Amino acid sequence: MPDKLPIRNGDDVVRVRQQVRARAVEAGFGLLDQTKIITAASELARNTLDYGGGGDVTIEILKEPRRGVRITFEDQGPGIADIDAALKDGFTTGTGLGLGLGGAKRLASEFSIFSKPGQGTRVTIARWK
Ligand SMILES: Nc1ncnc2c1ncn2[C@@H]1O[C@H](COP(=O)(O)OP(=O)(O)OP(=O)(O)O)[C@@H](O)[C@H]1O
Ligand SMILES: [Mg+2]
């Protein structure tokens, strides 16, 4: 059963990290792989909260074709007008460093993003063992 958790405040972001860690351990990830997926999830959870106005996250363990963890972040916020620009290091519309999205992409084995202005944002990452 996938875990679905709300992301409405900073405490929820901490809970997302804890749940991702638990699922990564369950999937048999070593410390380096755990850290990579937790870091990526943390950045995306922050974005969901800060730019998406909150949303939710689904965390799943994958068994086929290999063991892994897949995490999907969804919000009904303003969306991203230019996804290619948002993925570039240094691009931010806030006060961050603009490294979160690109960093999360690099830390994941798979990365997909769907976003349209006015229709919210959905980002999925997966990391295989
Ligand atoms: N869920 C989202 N909804 C709307 N816009 C988003 C969302 N996630 C990211 N963005 C946009 O993409 C930009 C880049 O995101 P990214 O995480 O790379 O950088 P940042 O959050 O601004 O800074 P950092 O993550 O380094 O603290 C954000 O500044 C924001 O404009
Ligand atoms: Mg960010």
Short mmCIF file of C-alpha atoms and ligand atoms in Angstrom, two decimals:
data_model
loop_
_atom_site.label_atom_id
_atom_site.label_comp_id
_atom_site.label_asym_id
_atom_site.label_seq_id
_atom_site.Cartn_x
_atom_site.Cartn_y
_atom_site.Cartn_z
CA MET A 1 0.00 0.00 0.00
CA PRO A 2 1.44 3.38 -0.95
CA ASP A 3 1.61 5.97 1.83
CA LYS A 4 -0.18 9.23 1.08
CA LEU A 5 0.75 12.15 3.30
CA PRO A 6 -0.29 15.81 3.34
CA ILE A 7 2.25 18.60 2.95
CA ARG A 8 0.81 21.63 4.69
CA ASN A 9 3.60 22.83 6.99
CA GLY A 10 7.21 22.31 7.98
CA ASP A 11 6.37 19.43 10.32
CA ASP A 12 4.83 17.59 7.36
CA VAL A 13 8.09 18.03 5.43
CA VAL A 14 9.93 16.38 8.35
CA ARG A 15 7.40 13.52 8.29
CA VAL A 16 7.92 13.07 4.54
CA ARG A 17 11.67 12.72 5.15
CA GLN A 18 11.03 10.12 7.89
CA GLN A 19 8.63 8.11 5.72
CA VAL A 20 10.95 8.20 2.72
CA ARG A 21 13.80 7.00 4.94
CA ALA A 22 11.63 4.14 6.29
CA ARG A 23 10.58 3.04 2.79
CA ALA A 24 14.17 3.29 1.50
CA VAL A 25 15.40 1.09 4.36
CA GLU A 26 12.55 -1.34 3.63
CA ALA A 27 13.59 -1.43 -0.03
CA GLY A 28 17.10 -2.40 1.08
CA PHE A 29 18.86 0.88 0.19
CA GLY A 30 22.30 1.52 1.63
CA LEU A 31 23.09 4.79 3.40
CA LEU A 32 24.22 6.66 0.27
CA ASP A 33 21.10 5.73 -1.71
CA GLN A 34 18.91 6.55 1.31
CA THR A 35 20.51 9.97 1.58
CA LYS A 36 20.06 10.68 -2.12
CA ILE A 37 16.35 9.87 -2.22
CA ILE A 38 15.69 11.62 1.10
CA THR A 39 17.49 14.77 -0.09
CA ALA A 40 15.59 14.80 -3.38
CA ALA A 41 12.26 14.24 -1.60
CA SER A 42 13.03 16.97 0.88
CA GLU A 43 13.64 19.53 -1.88
CA LEU A 44 10.43 18.57 -3.67
CA ALA A 45 8.38 18.62 -0.45
CA ARG A 46 9.71 22.13 0.25
CA ASN A 47 8.73 23.28 -3.24
CA THR A 48 5.25 21.76 -2.82
CA LEU A 49 4.85 23.77 0.37
CA ASP A 50 6.57 27.02 -0.61
CA TYR A 51 5.42 27.40 -4.23
CA GLY A 52 2.52 24.98 -4.59
CA GLY A 53 0.74 26.25 -1.49
CA GLY A 54 0.80 22.74 -0.04
CA GLY A 55 -0.30 19.45 -1.50
CA ASP A 56 0.33 15.80 -0.92
CA VAL A 57 2.88 13.08 -1.48
CA THR A 58 2.57 9.39 -2.29
CA ILE A 59 5.43 7.07 -1.40
CA GLU A 60 5.63 3.57 -2.90
CA ILE A 61 8.05 0.71 -2.76
CA LEU A 62 8.77 -0.83 -6.16
CA LYS A 63 9.57 -4.50 -6.55
CA GLU A 64 9.68 -4.83 -10.33
CA PRO A 65 11.90 -4.79 -12.36
CA ARG A 66 14.14 -3.96 -9.37
CA ARG A 67 13.63 -2.81 -5.84
CA GLY A 68 13.20 0.92 -5.52
CA VAL A 69 11.16 3.78 -4.14
CA ARG A 70 8.83 6.05 -6.12
CA ILE A 71 7.56 9.35 -4.74
CA THR A 72 4.92 11.60 -6.30
CA PHE A 73 4.32 15.19 -5.17
CA GLU A 74 1.10 16.90 -6.21
CA ASP A 75 -0.26 20.37 -5.62
CA GLN A 76 -3.04 22.57 -6.97
CA GLY A 77 -0.90 25.70 -6.88
CA PRO A 78 -0.05 28.22 -9.63
CA GLY A 79 2.00 25.76 -11.69
CA ILE A 80 5.27 26.42 -13.52
CA ALA A 81 5.17 28.45 -16.73
CA ASP A 82 8.61 27.43 -18.03
CA ILE A 83 9.70 24.02 -16.75
CA ASP A 84 13.05 24.05 -18.60
CA ALA A 85 13.93 27.35 -16.93
CA ALA A 86 12.80 26.11 -13.51
CA LEU A 87 15.08 23.07 -13.84
CA LYS A 88 18.19 25.21 -14.47
CA ASP A 89 20.52 25.65 -11.53
CA GLY A 90 20.21 29.15 -10.14
CA PHE A 91 16.66 29.80 -11.35
CA THR A 92 14.37 30.86 -8.53
CA THR A 93 11.27 32.97 -8.16
CA GLY A 94 11.73 32.89 -4.39
CA THR A 95 14.62 33.42 -2.04
CA GLY A 96 16.26 29.99 -2.49
CA LEU A 97 19.37 29.13 -4.46
CA GLY A 98 17.38 27.63 -7.30
CA LEU A 99 19.05 24.26 -6.91
CA GLY A 100 16.18 22.11 -5.66
CA LEU A 101 14.49 20.86 -8.83
CA GLY A 102 17.67 20.23 -10.81
CA GLY A 103 19.30 18.67 -7.77
CA ALA A 104 16.34 16.35 -7.22
CA LYS A 105 16.50 15.32 -10.88
CA ARG A 106 20.19 14.47 -10.61
CA LEU A 107 19.69 12.48 -7.40
CA ALA A 108 16.87 10.35 -8.82
CA SER A 109 17.07 7.46 -11.28
CA GLU A 110 13.84 8.69 -12.89
CA PHE A 111 12.30 12.14 -12.87
CA SER A 112 9.14 13.49 -14.44
CA ILE A 113 7.32 16.75 -14.03
CA PHE A 114 3.91 17.84 -15.22
CA SER A 115 2.86 21.41 -14.64
CA LYS A 116 0.72 24.03 -16.30
CA PRO A 117 -0.06 27.54 -15.14
CA GLY A 118 -3.28 27.41 -13.14
CA GLN A 119 -3.33 23.61 -13.02
CA GLY A 120 -0.83 22.78 -10.32
CA THR A 121 2.27 20.66 -10.42
CA ARG A 122 3.03 16.96 -10.21
CA VAL A 123 6.61 15.74 -9.82
CA THR A 124 7.52 12.04 -9.69
CA ILE A 125 10.92 10.65 -8.77
CA ALA A 126 12.05 7.08 -8.50
CA ARG A 127 15.32 5.63 -7.38
CA TRP A 128 16.30 2.03 -7.98
CA LYS A 129 18.49 0.02 -5.70
N1 LIG B 1 5.40 23.00 -6.92
C1 LIG B 1 5.72 24.14 -7.54
N2 LIG B 1 4.75 25.01 -7.92
C2 LIG B 1 5.07 26.18 -8.55
N3 LIG B 1 6.33 26.57 -8.85
C3 LIG B 1 7.33 25.73 -8.50
C4 LIG B 1 7.10 24.49 -7.83
N4 LIG B 1 8.29 23.89 -7.63
C5 LIG B 1 9.22 24.72 -8.14
N5 LIG B 1 8.65 25.83 -8.67
C6 LIG B 1 9.35 26.95 -9.36
O1 LIG B 1 10.62 26.49 -9.80
C7 LIG B 1 11.63 27.33 -9.27
C8 LIG B 1 12.89 26.51 -9.07
O2 LIG B 1 12.70 25.55 -8.02
P1 LIG B 1 13.98 25.04 -7.24
O3 LIG B 1 13.56 24.08 -6.20
O4 LIG B 1 14.99 24.57 -8.24
O5 LIG B 1 14.59 26.36 -6.58
P2 LIG B 1 14.07 27.18 -5.31
O6 LIG B 1 13.06 26.40 -4.55
O7 LIG B 1 13.67 28.52 -5.80
O8 LIG B 1 15.42 27.28 -4.45
P3 LIG B 1 16.07 26.10 -3.58
O9 LIG B 1 15.32 24.84 -3.86
O10 LIG B 1 17.50 26.03 -4.03
O11 LIG B 1 15.93 26.54 -2.18
C9 LIG B 1 11.04 27.92 -8.00
O12 LIG B 1 11.67 29.12 -7.62
C10 LIG B 1 9.59 28.13 -8.43
O13 LIG B 1 9.46 29.29 -9.21
MG MG B 2 13.31 24.40 -4.09
#
